[in-house]
Short mmCIF file of N, CA and C and ligand atoms in Angstrom, two decimals:
data_model
loop_
_atom_site.label_atom_id
_atom_site.label_comp_id
_atom_site.label_asym_id
_atom_site.label_seq_id
_atom_site.Cartn_x
_atom_site.Cartn_y
_atom_site.Cartn_z
N MET A 1355 34.68 1.93 -0.47
CA MET A 1355 34.07 1.07 0.54
C MET A 1355 32.90 1.81 1.20
N ARG A 1356 31.79 1.12 1.38
CA ARG A 1356 30.62 1.73 2.02
C ARG A 1356 30.78 1.80 3.52
N ALA A 1357 30.32 2.90 4.08
CA ALA A 1357 30.37 3.05 5.54
C ALA A 1357 29.38 2.06 6.16
N ARG A 1358 29.82 1.47 7.24
CA ARG A 1358 28.94 0.51 7.92
C ARG A 1358 28.06 1.25 8.92
N THR A 1359 26.82 0.89 8.93
CA THR A 1359 25.90 1.45 9.90
C THR A 1359 25.14 0.30 10.54
N ALA A 1360 24.67 0.58 11.72
CA ALA A 1360 23.89 -0.45 12.41
C ALA A 1360 22.58 -0.66 11.66
N PRO A 1361 22.13 -1.89 11.53
CA PRO A 1361 20.86 -2.12 10.84
C PRO A 1361 19.72 -1.44 11.59
N ARG A 1362 18.81 -0.93 10.80
CA ARG A 1362 17.64 -0.27 11.38
C ARG A 1362 16.71 -1.34 11.95
N PRO A 1363 16.18 -1.11 13.14
CA PRO A 1363 15.26 -2.12 13.69
C PRO A 1363 14.07 -2.33 12.76
N ILE A 1364 13.75 -3.58 12.53
CA ILE A 1364 12.64 -3.93 11.64
C ILE A 1364 11.35 -3.23 12.08
N ALA A 1365 11.16 -3.11 13.38
CA ALA A 1365 9.93 -2.51 13.90
C ALA A 1365 9.73 -1.10 13.38
N ASP A 1366 10.84 -0.38 13.10
CA ASP A 1366 10.73 0.99 12.58
C ASP A 1366 9.99 1.03 11.26
N LEU A 1367 10.18 -0.03 10.47
CA LEU A 1367 9.54 -0.07 9.15
C LEU A 1367 8.03 -0.19 9.25
N TRP A 1368 7.56 -0.70 10.37
CA TRP A 1368 6.13 -0.97 10.54
C TRP A 1368 5.47 -0.08 11.57
N ASP A 1369 6.25 0.78 12.23
CA ASP A 1369 5.72 1.58 13.33
C ASP A 1369 4.47 2.38 12.96
N TRP A 1370 4.44 2.90 11.75
CA TRP A 1370 3.31 3.73 11.34
C TRP A 1370 1.99 2.96 11.42
N GLN A 1371 2.06 1.63 11.33
CA GLN A 1371 0.83 0.85 11.32
C GLN A 1371 0.09 0.88 12.67
N ARG A 1372 0.80 1.31 13.70
CA ARG A 1372 0.14 1.42 15.01
C ARG A 1372 -1.02 2.41 14.97
N GLU A 1373 -0.88 3.41 14.09
CA GLU A 1373 -1.91 4.46 13.99
C GLU A 1373 -2.94 4.18 12.90
N ALA A 1374 -2.83 3.05 12.25
CA ALA A 1374 -3.68 2.76 11.09
C ALA A 1374 -5.16 2.68 11.44
N ALA A 1375 -5.97 3.32 10.63
CA ALA A 1375 -7.42 3.27 10.82
C ALA A 1375 -7.96 1.86 10.61
N CYS A 1376 -7.22 1.05 9.85
CA CYS A 1376 -7.69 -0.31 9.55
C CYS A 1376 -7.21 -1.33 10.57
N ARG A 1377 -6.48 -0.89 11.55
CA ARG A 1377 -5.92 -1.83 12.52
C ARG A 1377 -7.03 -2.65 13.18
N GLY A 1378 -6.89 -3.95 13.08
CA GLY A 1378 -7.88 -4.85 13.70
C GLY A 1378 -9.07 -5.15 12.82
N MET A 1379 -9.16 -4.48 11.66
CA MET A 1379 -10.30 -4.72 10.77
C MET A 1379 -10.09 -6.03 10.00
N ASP A 1380 -11.19 -6.57 9.51
CA ASP A 1380 -11.14 -7.76 8.67
C ASP A 1380 -10.42 -7.40 7.36
N ILE A 1381 -9.44 -8.18 6.95
CA ILE A 1381 -8.68 -7.83 5.75
C ILE A 1381 -9.50 -7.96 4.47
N SER A 1382 -10.65 -8.61 4.56
CA SER A 1382 -11.48 -8.74 3.36
C SER A 1382 -12.02 -7.38 2.91
N VAL A 1383 -11.96 -6.39 3.78
CA VAL A 1383 -12.35 -5.03 3.39
C VAL A 1383 -11.38 -4.50 2.33
N PHE A 1384 -10.13 -4.92 2.42
CA PHE A 1384 -9.06 -4.35 1.58
C PHE A 1384 -8.59 -5.27 0.46
N TYR A 1385 -8.89 -6.55 0.56
CA TYR A 1385 -8.41 -7.51 -0.43
C TYR A 1385 -9.57 -8.23 -1.09
N SER A 1386 -9.63 -8.11 -2.41
CA SER A 1386 -10.66 -8.81 -3.17
C SER A 1386 -10.28 -10.27 -3.31
N PRO A 1387 -11.27 -11.15 -3.26
CA PRO A 1387 -10.97 -12.55 -3.54
C PRO A 1387 -10.54 -12.70 -5.00
N THR A 1388 -9.77 -13.74 -5.28
CA THR A 1388 -9.32 -13.99 -6.65
C THR A 1388 -10.51 -14.03 -7.60
N GLY A 1389 -10.38 -13.29 -8.68
CA GLY A 1389 -11.43 -13.32 -9.70
C GLY A 1389 -12.55 -12.32 -9.49
N GLU A 1390 -12.56 -11.61 -8.38
CA GLU A 1390 -13.63 -10.65 -8.16
C GLU A 1390 -13.50 -9.50 -9.17
N ARG A 1391 -14.61 -9.16 -9.80
CA ARG A 1391 -14.59 -8.13 -10.84
C ARG A 1391 -15.82 -7.23 -10.71
N GLY A 1392 -15.88 -6.25 -11.60
CA GLY A 1392 -17.08 -5.45 -11.77
C GLY A 1392 -17.54 -4.71 -10.52
N ALA A 1393 -18.87 -4.67 -10.36
CA ALA A 1393 -19.47 -3.88 -9.30
C ALA A 1393 -19.05 -4.35 -7.91
N GLN A 1394 -18.90 -5.65 -7.75
CA GLN A 1394 -18.49 -6.16 -6.43
C GLN A 1394 -17.11 -5.66 -6.06
N ARG A 1395 -16.22 -5.72 -7.02
CA ARG A 1395 -14.85 -5.27 -6.77
C ARG A 1395 -14.82 -3.76 -6.51
N ARG A 1396 -15.54 -3.03 -7.35
CA ARG A 1396 -15.57 -1.57 -7.17
C ARG A 1396 -16.16 -1.21 -5.80
N GLY A 1397 -17.17 -1.96 -5.39
CA GLY A 1397 -17.79 -1.71 -4.09
C GLY A 1397 -16.83 -1.98 -2.95
N ARG A 1398 -16.08 -3.06 -3.07
CA ARG A 1398 -15.10 -3.39 -2.02
C ARG A 1398 -14.02 -2.30 -1.96
N GLU A 1399 -13.55 -1.89 -3.15
CA GLU A 1399 -12.51 -0.86 -3.19
C GLU A 1399 -13.03 0.47 -2.64
N ALA A 1400 -14.27 0.79 -2.93
CA ALA A 1400 -14.84 2.04 -2.40
C ALA A 1400 -14.91 2.00 -0.88
N GLY A 1401 -15.27 0.84 -0.35
CA GLY A 1401 -15.33 0.70 1.11
C GLY A 1401 -13.96 0.86 1.74
N ALA A 1402 -12.96 0.28 1.10
CA ALA A 1402 -11.59 0.40 1.61
C ALA A 1402 -11.11 1.84 1.53
N ARG A 1403 -11.40 2.47 0.41
CA ARG A 1403 -10.97 3.87 0.25
C ARG A 1403 -11.59 4.77 1.32
N ALA A 1404 -12.83 4.49 1.66
CA ALA A 1404 -13.51 5.29 2.68
C ALA A 1404 -12.78 5.19 4.02
N VAL A 1405 -12.29 4.00 4.33
CA VAL A 1405 -11.51 3.82 5.57
C VAL A 1405 -10.19 4.59 5.45
N CYS A 1406 -9.53 4.43 4.32
CA CYS A 1406 -8.22 5.08 4.11
C CYS A 1406 -8.32 6.60 4.14
N LEU A 1407 -9.43 7.12 3.67
CA LEU A 1407 -9.60 8.57 3.58
C LEU A 1407 -9.39 9.25 4.94
N GLY A 1408 -9.82 8.61 5.99
CA GLY A 1408 -9.69 9.20 7.32
C GLY A 1408 -8.49 8.68 8.10
N CYS A 1409 -7.61 7.98 7.44
CA CYS A 1409 -6.49 7.36 8.14
C CYS A 1409 -5.33 8.33 8.32
N PRO A 1410 -4.81 8.46 9.53
CA PRO A 1410 -3.72 9.42 9.78
C PRO A 1410 -2.38 9.01 9.19
N VAL A 1411 -2.26 7.76 8.76
CA VAL A 1411 -0.97 7.31 8.20
C VAL A 1411 -1.11 6.93 6.71
N ARG A 1412 -2.05 7.56 6.06
CA ARG A 1412 -2.31 7.23 4.65
C ARG A 1412 -1.07 7.44 3.78
N ALA A 1413 -0.37 8.54 3.98
CA ALA A 1413 0.82 8.83 3.15
C ALA A 1413 1.90 7.76 3.36
N GLN A 1414 2.14 7.40 4.60
CA GLN A 1414 3.16 6.37 4.88
C GLN A 1414 2.75 5.03 4.28
N CYS A 1415 1.48 4.71 4.41
CA CYS A 1415 0.97 3.44 3.88
C CYS A 1415 1.14 3.38 2.37
N ARG A 1416 0.78 4.45 1.72
CA ARG A 1416 0.89 4.54 0.26
C ARG A 1416 2.35 4.40 -0.17
N GLN A 1417 3.22 5.12 0.49
CA GLN A 1417 4.65 5.09 0.17
C GLN A 1417 5.22 3.69 0.39
N PHE A 1418 4.82 3.07 1.47
CA PHE A 1418 5.28 1.72 1.80
C PHE A 1418 4.87 0.73 0.70
N ALA A 1419 3.61 0.78 0.31
CA ALA A 1419 3.11 -0.16 -0.70
C ALA A 1419 3.79 0.06 -2.05
N LEU A 1420 4.03 1.32 -2.40
CA LEU A 1420 4.70 1.62 -3.67
C LEU A 1420 6.15 1.17 -3.63
N ALA A 1421 6.82 1.40 -2.52
CA ALA A 1421 8.23 1.04 -2.39
C ALA A 1421 8.40 -0.48 -2.44
N LEU A 1422 7.47 -1.21 -1.86
CA LEU A 1422 7.57 -2.67 -1.85
C LEU A 1422 6.97 -3.33 -3.08
N GLY A 1423 6.31 -2.55 -3.90
CA GLY A 1423 5.66 -3.13 -5.08
C GLY A 1423 4.52 -4.05 -4.67
N GLU A 1424 3.81 -3.66 -3.64
CA GLU A 1424 2.70 -4.48 -3.14
C GLU A 1424 1.68 -4.69 -4.25
N GLN A 1425 1.38 -5.94 -4.56
CA GLN A 1425 0.56 -6.23 -5.74
C GLN A 1425 -0.91 -6.45 -5.45
N HIS A 1426 -1.27 -6.57 -4.19
CA HIS A 1426 -2.66 -6.89 -3.89
C HIS A 1426 -3.26 -5.92 -2.88
N GLY A 1427 -4.54 -5.70 -3.03
CA GLY A 1427 -5.28 -4.94 -2.04
C GLY A 1427 -5.22 -3.44 -2.22
N VAL A 1428 -5.98 -2.77 -1.36
CA VAL A 1428 -5.98 -1.30 -1.32
C VAL A 1428 -5.06 -0.87 -0.20
N TRP A 1429 -4.11 -0.03 -0.55
CA TRP A 1429 -3.14 0.52 0.43
C TRP A 1429 -3.12 2.03 0.26
N GLY A 1430 -3.24 2.74 1.33
CA GLY A 1430 -3.18 4.20 1.24
C GLY A 1430 -4.24 4.79 0.33
N GLY A 1431 -5.33 4.08 0.16
CA GLY A 1431 -6.41 4.55 -0.70
C GLY A 1431 -6.18 4.27 -2.18
N LEU A 1432 -5.09 3.58 -2.50
CA LEU A 1432 -4.80 3.25 -3.90
C LEU A 1432 -5.08 1.78 -4.17
N THR A 1433 -5.73 1.53 -5.29
CA THR A 1433 -5.98 0.15 -5.69
C THR A 1433 -4.74 -0.43 -6.36
N GLU A 1434 -4.80 -1.71 -6.63
CA GLU A 1434 -3.68 -2.38 -7.31
C GLU A 1434 -3.37 -1.72 -8.65
N SER A 1435 -4.42 -1.48 -9.43
CA SER A 1435 -4.19 -0.91 -10.77
C SER A 1435 -3.67 0.53 -10.68
N GLU A 1436 -4.11 1.27 -9.68
CA GLU A 1436 -3.60 2.64 -9.52
C GLU A 1436 -2.12 2.63 -9.14
N ARG A 1437 -1.73 1.70 -8.29
CA ARG A 1437 -0.30 1.61 -7.92
C ARG A 1437 0.53 1.17 -9.11
N GLU A 1438 -0.02 0.25 -9.91
CA GLU A 1438 0.70 -0.17 -11.12
C GLU A 1438 0.94 1.01 -12.05
N GLU A 1439 -0.10 1.83 -12.20
CA GLU A 1439 0.01 2.99 -13.09
C GLU A 1439 1.04 4.00 -12.57
N ILE A 1440 1.02 4.25 -11.29
CA ILE A 1440 2.00 5.18 -10.69
C ILE A 1440 3.42 4.65 -10.90
N THR A 1441 3.60 3.36 -10.68
CA THR A 1441 4.92 2.76 -10.85
C THR A 1441 5.36 2.82 -12.31
N ARG A 1442 4.43 2.55 -13.21
CA ARG A 1442 4.75 2.60 -14.63
C ARG A 1442 5.16 4.03 -15.04
N LEU A 1443 4.39 5.01 -14.60
CA LEU A 1443 4.71 6.40 -14.94
C LEU A 1443 6.03 6.83 -14.31
N SER A 1444 6.26 6.40 -13.10
CA SER A 1444 7.50 6.75 -12.42
C SER A 1444 8.71 6.20 -13.17
N ARG A 1445 8.59 4.95 -13.65
CA ARG A 1445 9.69 4.35 -14.43
C ARG A 1445 9.89 5.11 -15.73
N ALA A 1446 8.80 5.47 -16.37
CA ALA A 1446 8.89 6.19 -17.65
C ALA A 1446 9.59 7.53 -17.45
N VAL A 1447 9.26 8.22 -16.38
CA VAL A 1447 9.89 9.52 -16.10
C VAL A 1447 11.37 9.32 -15.81
N THR A 1448 11.70 8.28 -15.06
CA THR A 1448 13.10 8.00 -14.74
C THR A 1448 13.88 7.70 -16.02
N LEU A 1449 13.31 6.89 -16.89
CA LEU A 1449 14.00 6.54 -18.14
C LEU A 1449 14.16 7.75 -19.06
N ALA A 1450 13.16 8.63 -19.02
CA ALA A 1450 13.22 9.82 -19.88
C ALA A 1450 14.20 10.86 -19.35
N GLY A 1451 14.43 10.78 -18.02
CA GLY A 1451 15.17 11.76 -17.30
C GLY A 1451 16.53 12.07 -17.72
S1 SF4 B 726 -4.25 4.10 4.56
FE1 SF4 B 726 -5.83 2.52 4.51
S2 SF4 B 726 -4.77 0.56 4.24
FE2 SF4 B 726 -3.26 2.10 4.86
S3 SF4 B 726 -3.09 1.91 7.07
FE3 SF4 B 726 -4.59 3.49 6.67
S4 SF4 B 726 -6.58 2.48 6.62
FE4 SF4 B 726 -5.00 0.90 6.46
#
């Protein structure tokens, strides 16, 4: 039987966002519109990464997005495809383990 513990307050899961460099920014900096490709997409991602680079909660943000399997936008300086690759490699290592 599993030991019962009090549920963790939901706010704890999001507390790190109080320190986010992107707090209050327009989300279009971090999320490409559907179908955006090429130079426009790369430019948007570069702009988002520049914000993330100086963010004091970058590690928490990155961890959060990876843990939740966040599929859209730039989180913690990682693009969607970079997070997919990390998740894929992580699964491969686990299976090989
Ligand atoms: S790392 Fe980037 S996306 Fe994450 S909270 Fe900081 S500025 Fe926002």
